[in-house]
Coordinates of C-alpha atoms in Angstrom, one line a residue:
X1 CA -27.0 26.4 -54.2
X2 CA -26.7 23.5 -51.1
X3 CA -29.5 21.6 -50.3
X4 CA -28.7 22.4 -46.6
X5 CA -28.2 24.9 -44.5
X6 CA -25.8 25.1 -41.6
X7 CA -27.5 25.2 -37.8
X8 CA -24.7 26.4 -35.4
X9 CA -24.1 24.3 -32.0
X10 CA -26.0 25.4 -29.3
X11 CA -26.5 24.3 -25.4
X12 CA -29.7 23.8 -25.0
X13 CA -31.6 25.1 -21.3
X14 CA -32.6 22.2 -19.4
X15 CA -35.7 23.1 -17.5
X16 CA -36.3 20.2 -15.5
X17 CA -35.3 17.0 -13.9
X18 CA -37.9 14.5 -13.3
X19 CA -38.4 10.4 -12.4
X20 CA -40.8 10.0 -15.7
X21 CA -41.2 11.9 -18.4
X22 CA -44.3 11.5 -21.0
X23 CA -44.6 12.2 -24.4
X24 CA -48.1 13.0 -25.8
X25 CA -51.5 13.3 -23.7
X26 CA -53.6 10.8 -25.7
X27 CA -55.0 8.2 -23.8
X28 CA -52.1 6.5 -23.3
X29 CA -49.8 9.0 -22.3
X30 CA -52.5 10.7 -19.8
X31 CA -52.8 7.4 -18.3
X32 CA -49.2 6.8 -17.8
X33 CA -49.0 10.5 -16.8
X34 CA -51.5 9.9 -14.2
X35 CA -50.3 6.6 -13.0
X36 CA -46.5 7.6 -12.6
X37 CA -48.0 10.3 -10.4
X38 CA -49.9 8.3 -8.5
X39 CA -47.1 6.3 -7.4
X40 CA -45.0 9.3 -6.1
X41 CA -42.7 10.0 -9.0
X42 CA -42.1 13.1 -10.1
X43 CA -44.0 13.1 -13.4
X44 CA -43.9 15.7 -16.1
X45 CA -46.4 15.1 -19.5
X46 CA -45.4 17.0 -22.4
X47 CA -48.3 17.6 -24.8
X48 CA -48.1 19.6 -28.3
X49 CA -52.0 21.4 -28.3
X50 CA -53.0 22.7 -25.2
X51 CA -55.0 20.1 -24.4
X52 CA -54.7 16.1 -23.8
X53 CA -57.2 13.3 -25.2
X54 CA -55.1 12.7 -28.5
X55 CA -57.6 11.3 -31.3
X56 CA -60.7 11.7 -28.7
X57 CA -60.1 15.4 -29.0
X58 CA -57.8 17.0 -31.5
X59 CA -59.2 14.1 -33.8
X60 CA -62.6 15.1 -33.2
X61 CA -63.4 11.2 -32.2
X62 CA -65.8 11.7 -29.4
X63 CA -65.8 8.2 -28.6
X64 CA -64.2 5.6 -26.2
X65 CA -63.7 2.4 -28.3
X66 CA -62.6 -0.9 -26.8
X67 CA -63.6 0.1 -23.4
X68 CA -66.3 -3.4 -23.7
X69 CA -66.1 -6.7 -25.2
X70 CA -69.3 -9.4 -25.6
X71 CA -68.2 -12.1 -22.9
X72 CA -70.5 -15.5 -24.3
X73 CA -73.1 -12.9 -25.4
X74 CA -73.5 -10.5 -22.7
X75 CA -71.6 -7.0 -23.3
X76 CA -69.5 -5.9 -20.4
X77 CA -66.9 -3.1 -19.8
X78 CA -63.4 -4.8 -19.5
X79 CA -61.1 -2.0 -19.1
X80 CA -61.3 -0.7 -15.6
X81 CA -59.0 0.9 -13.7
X82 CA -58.4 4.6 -14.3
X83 CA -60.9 3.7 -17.0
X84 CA -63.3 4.2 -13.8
X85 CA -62.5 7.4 -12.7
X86 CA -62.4 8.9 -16.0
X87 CA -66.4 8.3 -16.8
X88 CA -67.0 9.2 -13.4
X89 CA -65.6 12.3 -13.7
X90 CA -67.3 12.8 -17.1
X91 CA -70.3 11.9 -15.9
X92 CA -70.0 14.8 -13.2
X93 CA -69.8 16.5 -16.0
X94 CA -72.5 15.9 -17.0
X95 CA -70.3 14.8 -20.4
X96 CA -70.8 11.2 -21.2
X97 CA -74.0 9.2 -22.8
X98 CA -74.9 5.8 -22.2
X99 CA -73.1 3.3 -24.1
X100 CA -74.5 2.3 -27.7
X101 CA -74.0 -0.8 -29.4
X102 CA -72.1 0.0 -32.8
X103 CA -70.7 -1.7 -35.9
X104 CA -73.9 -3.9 -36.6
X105 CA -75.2 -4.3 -33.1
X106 CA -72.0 -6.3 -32.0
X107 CA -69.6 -4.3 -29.9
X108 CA -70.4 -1.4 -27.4
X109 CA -69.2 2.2 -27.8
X110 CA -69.1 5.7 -25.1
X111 CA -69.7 8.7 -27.1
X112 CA -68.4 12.0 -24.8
X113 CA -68.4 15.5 -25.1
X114 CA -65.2 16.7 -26.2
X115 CA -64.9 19.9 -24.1
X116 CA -65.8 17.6 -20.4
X117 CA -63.1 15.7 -21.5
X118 CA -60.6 17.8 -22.0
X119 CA -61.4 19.2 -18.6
X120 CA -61.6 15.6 -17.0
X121 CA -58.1 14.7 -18.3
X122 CA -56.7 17.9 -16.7
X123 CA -58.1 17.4 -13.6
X124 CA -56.8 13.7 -13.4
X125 CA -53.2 14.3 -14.1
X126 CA -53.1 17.4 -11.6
X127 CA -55.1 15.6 -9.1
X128 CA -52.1 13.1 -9.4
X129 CA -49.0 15.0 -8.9
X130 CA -47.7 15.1 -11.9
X131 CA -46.9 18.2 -13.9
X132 CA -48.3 19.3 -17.6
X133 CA -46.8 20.8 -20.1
X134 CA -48.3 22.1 -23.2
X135 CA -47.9 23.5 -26.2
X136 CA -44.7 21.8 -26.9
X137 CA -43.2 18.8 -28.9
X138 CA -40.7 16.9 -28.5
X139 CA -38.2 17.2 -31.9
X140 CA -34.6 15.3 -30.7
X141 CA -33.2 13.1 -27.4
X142 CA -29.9 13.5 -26.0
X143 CA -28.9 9.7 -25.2
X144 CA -26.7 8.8 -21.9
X145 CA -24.9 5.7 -23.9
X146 CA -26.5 3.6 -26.5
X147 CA -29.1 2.0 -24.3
X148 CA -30.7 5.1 -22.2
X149 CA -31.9 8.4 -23.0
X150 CA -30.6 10.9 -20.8
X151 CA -33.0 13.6 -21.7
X152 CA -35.6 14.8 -24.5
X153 CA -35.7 17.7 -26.5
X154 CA -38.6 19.9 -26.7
X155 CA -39.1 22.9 -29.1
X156 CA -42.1 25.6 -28.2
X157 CA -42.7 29.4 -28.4
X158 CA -40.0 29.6 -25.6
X159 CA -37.8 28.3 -28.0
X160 CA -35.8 24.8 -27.4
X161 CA -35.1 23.3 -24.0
X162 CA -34.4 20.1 -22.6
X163 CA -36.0 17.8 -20.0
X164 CA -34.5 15.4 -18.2
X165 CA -35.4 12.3 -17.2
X166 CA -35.1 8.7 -15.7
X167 CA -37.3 6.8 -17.6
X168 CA -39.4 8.2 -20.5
X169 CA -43.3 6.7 -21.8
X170 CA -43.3 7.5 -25.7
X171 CA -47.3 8.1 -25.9
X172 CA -46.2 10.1 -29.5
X173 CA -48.4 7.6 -31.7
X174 CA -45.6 7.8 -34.2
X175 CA -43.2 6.1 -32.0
X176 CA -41.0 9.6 -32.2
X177 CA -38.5 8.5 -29.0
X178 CA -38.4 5.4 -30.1
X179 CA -37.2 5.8 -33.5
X180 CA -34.4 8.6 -32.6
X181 CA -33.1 6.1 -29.5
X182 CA -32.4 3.6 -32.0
X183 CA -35.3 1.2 -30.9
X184 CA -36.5 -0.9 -34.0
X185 CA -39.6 -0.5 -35.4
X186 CA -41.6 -1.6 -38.7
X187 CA -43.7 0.7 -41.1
X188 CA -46.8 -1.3 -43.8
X189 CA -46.0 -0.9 -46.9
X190 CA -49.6 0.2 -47.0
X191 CA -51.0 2.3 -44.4
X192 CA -54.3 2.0 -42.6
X193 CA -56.0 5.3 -43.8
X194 CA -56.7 8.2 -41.9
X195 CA -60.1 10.2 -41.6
X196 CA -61.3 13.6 -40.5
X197 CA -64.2 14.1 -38.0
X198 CA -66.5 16.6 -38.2
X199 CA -69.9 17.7 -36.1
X200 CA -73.0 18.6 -37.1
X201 CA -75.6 20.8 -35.1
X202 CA -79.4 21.9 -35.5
X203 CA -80.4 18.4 -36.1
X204 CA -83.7 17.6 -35.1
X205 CA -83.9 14.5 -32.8
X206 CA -87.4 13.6 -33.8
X207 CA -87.8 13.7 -37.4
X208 CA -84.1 12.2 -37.6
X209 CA -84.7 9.5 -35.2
X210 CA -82.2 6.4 -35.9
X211 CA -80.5 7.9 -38.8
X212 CA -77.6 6.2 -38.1
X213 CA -79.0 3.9 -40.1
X214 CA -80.4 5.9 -42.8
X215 CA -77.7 7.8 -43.4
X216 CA -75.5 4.7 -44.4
X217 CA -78.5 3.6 -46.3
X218 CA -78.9 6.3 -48.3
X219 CA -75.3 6.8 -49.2
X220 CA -75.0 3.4 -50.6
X221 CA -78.1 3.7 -52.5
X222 CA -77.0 6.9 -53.9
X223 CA -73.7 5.0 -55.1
X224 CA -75.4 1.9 -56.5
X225 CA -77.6 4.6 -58.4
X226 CA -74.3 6.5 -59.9
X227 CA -75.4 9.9 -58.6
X228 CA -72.8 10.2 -56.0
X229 CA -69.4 8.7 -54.8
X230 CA -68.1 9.0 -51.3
X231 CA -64.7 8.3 -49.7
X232 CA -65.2 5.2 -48.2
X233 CA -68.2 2.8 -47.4
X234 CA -69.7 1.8 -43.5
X235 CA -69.8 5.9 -42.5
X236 CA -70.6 6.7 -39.2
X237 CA -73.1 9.6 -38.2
X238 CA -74.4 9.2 -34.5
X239 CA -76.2 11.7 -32.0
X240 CA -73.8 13.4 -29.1
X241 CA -74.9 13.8 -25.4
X242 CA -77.4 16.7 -27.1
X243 CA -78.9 15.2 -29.5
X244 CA -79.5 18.2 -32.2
X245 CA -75.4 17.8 -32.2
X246 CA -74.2 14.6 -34.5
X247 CA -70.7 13.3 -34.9
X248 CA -69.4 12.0 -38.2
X249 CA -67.0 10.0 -39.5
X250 CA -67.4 9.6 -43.3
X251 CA -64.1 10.7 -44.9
X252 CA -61.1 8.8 -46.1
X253 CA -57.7 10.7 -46.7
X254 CA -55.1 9.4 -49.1
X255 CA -52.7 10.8 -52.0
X256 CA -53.1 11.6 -55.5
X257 CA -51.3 8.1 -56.1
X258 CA -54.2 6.8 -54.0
X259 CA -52.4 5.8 -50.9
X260 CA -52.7 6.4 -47.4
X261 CA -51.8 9.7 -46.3
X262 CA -48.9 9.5 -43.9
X263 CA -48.8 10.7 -40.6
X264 CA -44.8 11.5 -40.4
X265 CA -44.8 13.7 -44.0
X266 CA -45.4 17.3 -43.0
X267 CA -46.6 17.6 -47.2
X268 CA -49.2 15.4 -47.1
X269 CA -50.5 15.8 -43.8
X270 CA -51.0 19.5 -45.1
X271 CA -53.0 17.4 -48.7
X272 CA -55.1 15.4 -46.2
X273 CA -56.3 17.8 -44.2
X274 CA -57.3 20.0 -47.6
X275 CA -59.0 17.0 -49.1
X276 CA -60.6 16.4 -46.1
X277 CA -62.3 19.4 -45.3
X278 CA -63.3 18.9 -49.0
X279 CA -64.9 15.6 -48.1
X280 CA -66.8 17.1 -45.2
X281 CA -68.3 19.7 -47.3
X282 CA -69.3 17.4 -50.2
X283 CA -70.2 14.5 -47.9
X284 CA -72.3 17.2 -45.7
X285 CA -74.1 18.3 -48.6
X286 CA -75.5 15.0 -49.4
X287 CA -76.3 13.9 -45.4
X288 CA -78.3 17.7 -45.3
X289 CA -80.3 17.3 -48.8
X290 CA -81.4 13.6 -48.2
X291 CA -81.8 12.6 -44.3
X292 CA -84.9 13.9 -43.0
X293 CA -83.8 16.0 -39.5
X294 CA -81.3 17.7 -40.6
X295 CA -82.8 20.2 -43.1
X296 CA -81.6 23.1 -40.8
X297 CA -78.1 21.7 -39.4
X298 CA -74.9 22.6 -40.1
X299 CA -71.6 22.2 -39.5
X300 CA -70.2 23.0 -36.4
X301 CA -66.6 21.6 -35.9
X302 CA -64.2 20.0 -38.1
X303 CA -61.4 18.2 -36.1
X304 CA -58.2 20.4 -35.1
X305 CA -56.2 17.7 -36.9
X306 CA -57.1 14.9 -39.1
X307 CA -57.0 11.4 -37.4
X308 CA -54.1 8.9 -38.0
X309 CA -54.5 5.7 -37.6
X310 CA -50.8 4.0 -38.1
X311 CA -47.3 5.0 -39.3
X312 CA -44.5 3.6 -36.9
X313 CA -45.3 0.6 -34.8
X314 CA -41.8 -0.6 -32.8
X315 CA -40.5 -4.2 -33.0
X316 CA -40.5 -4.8 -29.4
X317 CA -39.7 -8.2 -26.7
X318 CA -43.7 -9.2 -28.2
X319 CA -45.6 -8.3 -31.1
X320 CA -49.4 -8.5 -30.8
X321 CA -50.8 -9.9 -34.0
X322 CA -53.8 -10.4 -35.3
X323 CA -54.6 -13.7 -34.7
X324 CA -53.7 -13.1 -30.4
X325 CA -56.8 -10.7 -31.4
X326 CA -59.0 -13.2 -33.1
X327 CA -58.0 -16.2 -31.5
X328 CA -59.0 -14.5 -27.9
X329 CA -55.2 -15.5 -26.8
X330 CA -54.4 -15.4 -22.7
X331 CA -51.0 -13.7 -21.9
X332 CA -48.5 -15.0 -18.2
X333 CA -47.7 -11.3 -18.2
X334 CA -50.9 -9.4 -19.3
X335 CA -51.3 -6.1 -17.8
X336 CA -55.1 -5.6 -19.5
X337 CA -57.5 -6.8 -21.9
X338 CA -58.9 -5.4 -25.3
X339 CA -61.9 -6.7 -26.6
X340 CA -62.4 -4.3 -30.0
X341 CA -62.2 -6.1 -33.4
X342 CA -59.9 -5.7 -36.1
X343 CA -60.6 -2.3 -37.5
X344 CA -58.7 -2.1 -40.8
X345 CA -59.4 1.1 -43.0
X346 CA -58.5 -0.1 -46.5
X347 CA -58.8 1.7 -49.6
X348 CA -62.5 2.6 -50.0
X349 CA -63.9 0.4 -47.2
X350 CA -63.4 -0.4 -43.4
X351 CA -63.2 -4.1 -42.5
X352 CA -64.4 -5.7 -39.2
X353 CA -63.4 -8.9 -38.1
X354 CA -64.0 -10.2 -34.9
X355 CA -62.9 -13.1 -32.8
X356 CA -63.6 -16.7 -34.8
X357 CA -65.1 -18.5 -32.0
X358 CA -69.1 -18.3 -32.2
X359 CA -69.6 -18.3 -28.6
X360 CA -66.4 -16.5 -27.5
X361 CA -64.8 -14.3 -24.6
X362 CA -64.7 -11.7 -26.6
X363 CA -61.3 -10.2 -25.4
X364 CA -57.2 -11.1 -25.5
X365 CA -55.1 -10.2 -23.0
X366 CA -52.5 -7.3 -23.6
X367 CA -48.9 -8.7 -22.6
X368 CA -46.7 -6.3 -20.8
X369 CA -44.0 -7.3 -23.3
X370 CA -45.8 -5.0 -25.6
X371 CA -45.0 -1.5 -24.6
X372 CA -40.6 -2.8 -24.3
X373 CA -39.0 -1.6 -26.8
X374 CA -35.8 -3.9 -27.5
X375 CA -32.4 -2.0 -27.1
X376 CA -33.3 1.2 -24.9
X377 CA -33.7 0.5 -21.3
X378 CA -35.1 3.1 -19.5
X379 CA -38.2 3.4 -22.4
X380 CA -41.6 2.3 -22.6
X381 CA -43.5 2.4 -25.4
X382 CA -47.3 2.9 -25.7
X383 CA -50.8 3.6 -27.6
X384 CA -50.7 2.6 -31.4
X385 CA -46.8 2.6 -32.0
X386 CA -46.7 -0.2 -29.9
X387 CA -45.0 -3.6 -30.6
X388 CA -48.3 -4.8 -32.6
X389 CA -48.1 -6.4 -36.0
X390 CA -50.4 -3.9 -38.1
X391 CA -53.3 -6.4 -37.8
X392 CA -52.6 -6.3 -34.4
X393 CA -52.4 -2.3 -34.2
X394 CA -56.0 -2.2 -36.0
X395 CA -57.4 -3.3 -33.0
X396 CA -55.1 -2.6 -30.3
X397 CA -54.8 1.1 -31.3
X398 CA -57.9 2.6 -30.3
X399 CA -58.9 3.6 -26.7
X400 CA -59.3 1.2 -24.2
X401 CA -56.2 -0.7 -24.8
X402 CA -54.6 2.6 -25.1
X403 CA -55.6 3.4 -21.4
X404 CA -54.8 -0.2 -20.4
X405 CA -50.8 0.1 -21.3
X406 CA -50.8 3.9 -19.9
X407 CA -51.7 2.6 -16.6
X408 CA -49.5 -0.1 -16.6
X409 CA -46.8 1.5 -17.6
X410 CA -46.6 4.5 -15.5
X411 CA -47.0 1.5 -12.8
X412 CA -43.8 -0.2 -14.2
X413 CA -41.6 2.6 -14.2
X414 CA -42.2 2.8 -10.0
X415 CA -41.6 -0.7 -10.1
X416 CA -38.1 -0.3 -12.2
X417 CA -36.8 2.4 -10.4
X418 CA -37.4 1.2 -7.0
X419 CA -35.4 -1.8 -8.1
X420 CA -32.7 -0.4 -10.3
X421 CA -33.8 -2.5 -13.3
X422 CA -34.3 -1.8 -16.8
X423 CA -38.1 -1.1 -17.8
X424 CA -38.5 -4.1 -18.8
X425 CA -36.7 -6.3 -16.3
X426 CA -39.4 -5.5 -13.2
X427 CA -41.2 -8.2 -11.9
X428 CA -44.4 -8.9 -13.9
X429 CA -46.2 -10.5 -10.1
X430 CA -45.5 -7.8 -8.4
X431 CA -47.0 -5.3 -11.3
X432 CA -49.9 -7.4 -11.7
X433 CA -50.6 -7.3 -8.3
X434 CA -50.4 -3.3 -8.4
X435 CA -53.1 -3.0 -11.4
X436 CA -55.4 -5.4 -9.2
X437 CA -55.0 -3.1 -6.2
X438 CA -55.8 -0.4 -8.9
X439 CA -58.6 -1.8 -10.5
X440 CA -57.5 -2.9 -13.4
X441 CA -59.3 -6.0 -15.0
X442 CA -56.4 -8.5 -16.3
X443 CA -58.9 -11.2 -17.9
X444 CA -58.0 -14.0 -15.7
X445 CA -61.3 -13.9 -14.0
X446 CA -64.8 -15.2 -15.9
X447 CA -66.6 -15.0 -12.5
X448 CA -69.9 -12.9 -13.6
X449 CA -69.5 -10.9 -9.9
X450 CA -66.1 -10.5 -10.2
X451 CA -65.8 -7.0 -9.3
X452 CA -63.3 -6.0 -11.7
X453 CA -66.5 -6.8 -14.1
X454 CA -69.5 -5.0 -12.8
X455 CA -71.1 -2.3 -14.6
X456 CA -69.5 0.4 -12.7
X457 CA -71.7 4.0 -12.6
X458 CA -71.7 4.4 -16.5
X459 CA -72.9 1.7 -18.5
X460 CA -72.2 -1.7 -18.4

């Protein structure tokens, strides 16, 4: 017996021709989706679910992370832009709370309801031109000559077809384009872990009251007493826009060698998401029989898809590391600002650092160097496959940054096709100026009315 099977050659439908095309609707995708649109190109995002919000929705997140930073003490929303239209639209909606302070008082959070959302994004990308696509993954390219993609190959219940493009956005999270185009990129050795989220409803608001705090409490104490053992320490159980709905994210997903599951390895995808409905039950079990409040809940939702954190991250013109993080580090070509900490998800535990400086900024600049992959010209790269180092990525992956290099690079790819350049030739000005006109906040204003600053309608 082989140990392959012979596919015959095939020609493969092209079903359209467009200026950009995008490759997965998280945040970054959507944004770059939205923002190639904007500009007048002829835009089509290519999603695999039927929906778009990446770890906010199919993960179960329900939270905006790294949307604020504490600038010298005073917590203020940094990433603007689209950023702005997207809470206001939620907030239409009807589906957004107030922002909460999180991870011991120090850093603000946005909590959303998953199903306003996933109407928002819709709305936004039509409302921009460009075209969706879902229910369909990309699976191979077809490369023009060793530096461009000529077009991308999807695979859905229509069977395989092709779409071509100009320039592509890979918005995968696993750096798929990248990696088949030839683009370098890096893999840990170790893997940040991955988690799975789950709800909880029929909580009772009153008798629960902060048990955010309890919860953790209680769960340590348990451990410390030997009665109990949980996947990982620092869980998270907050209240949703309803408050008799919780979200919670308590699990940790790894092997039976004890290493991270990995997001590219069909096998143990399919262990992780076993062992982590496992860990909701048992975790579940414990929240319902010792927090006061939730006597009467249960379990509403478990994600669609457990949540990865990191598997490819390309080597691109700039690597964000974890010191630029830290160190608050300023950018000549930054398209944004992120102001999360470190988040690393290690084996048992989640670590938070934040910047070193007592009195500090609070947020780095994202350089537009970034989201270039070296080698492929007519690619950008974005959301947690970007060119970060994985202390860098720890941060740099979750939401607001994730918007920030969507918007800036659907912005780009105007910019490069207008003047015949690769992606990462443009003019870095002229972009800047364009984010400005958008809204975006670059950090190279402190002024406290700076507009790009204010509060904005949701939160500050």
């Amino acid at each position: 017996m082989t140990a392959t099977v012979h596919l015959p050659a095939a020609d493969v439908p092209v079903i359209g021709e467009y200026d950009v095309v995008v490759i997965g609707g998280g945040p970054a995708g959507l944004f770059a989706a939205v923002s190639a649109g904007r500009q007048g190109l002829s835009t089509l995002l290519v999603e695999r679910y039927g929906f778009l919000g990446g770890a906010g929705t199919m993960g179960g997140l329900a939270t905006f992370c790294g949307l604020h930073a504490r600038v010298h003490g005073e917590d203020v929303r940094v990433v603007r832009g689209h950023t702005d239209e997207l809470l206001e639209r939620l907030e239409r909606l009807d589906g957004i709370n107030r922002p909460h302070l999180t991870i011991e008082d120090r850093i603000m959070a946005v909590s959303f309801d998953i199903s306003a959302y996933k109407i928002a994004a819709d709305e936004m990308v039509l409302a921009s031109g460009a075209d969706l696509l879902f229910h369909a993954q990309a699976v191979d390219l077809v490369m023009a000559d060793e530096h461009r993609i000529d077009a991308v190959v999807i695979e859905s219940k229509s069977g395989r077809q092709a779409v071509r493009g100009r320039i592509f956005v890979d918005g995968s999270g696993d750096g798929d384009l990248a990696a088949w185009s030839g683009a370098p990129f890096e893999r840990a050795e170790r893997l940040l872990y991955p988690s799975i989220m789950f709800r909880i409803n029929g909580v009772d608001p009153v008798k629960a009251g902060p048990a955010w705090q309890t919860v953790r409490e209680r769960m340590e104490a348990a451990e410390a007493a030997g009665t109990h053992s949980f996947p990982r320490k620092k869980p998270i159980v907050r209240p949703q826009r309803n408050p008799i709905e919780w979200r919670s994210n308590v699990t940790q997903l790894s092997n039976p060698d004890g290493t991270a599951v990995d997001g590219t390895d069909v096998r143990q995808l399919t262990h992780g998401e076993i062992q982590g409905r496992q860990q909701v039950k048992d975790v579940f079990a414990f929240i319902r029989e010792h927090t006061p409040g939730f006597e009467d809940a249960y379990v509403v939702d478990i994600a669609p898809q457990i949540g990865i954190r990191e598997t490819r991250r390309i080597v691109g013109r700039y690597q964000l590391t974890e010191d630029d993080v830290l160190d608050c580090v300023d950018f000549p070509d930054t398209i944004g600002v992120n102001g999360w900490p470190t988040e690393a998800h290690v084996q048992g535990d989640v670590r938070f650092v934040f910047p070193r400086a007592e009195d500090s900024r609070g947020f780095h600049q994202l350089p537009f160097r970034m989201i270039v992959p070296q080698r492929v010209e007519n690619l950008f790269v974005v959301g947690r496959c970007a060119s970060m180092t994985q202390g860098g990525q720890s941060s740099g992956r979750v939401t607001g940054p994730c918007f920030a290099m969507g918007q800036a690079a659907g912005t780009a790819a105007a910019l490069a096709l207008a003047a015949g350049t690769p992606v990462g030739d443009v003019d870095v000005s002229t972009l800047q100026e364009r984010l400005v006109a958008d809204g975006v906040y670059l950090g190279t204003d402190l002024a406290p009315d700076a507009p790009a600053l204010s509060a904005g309608s949701v939160g500050v």
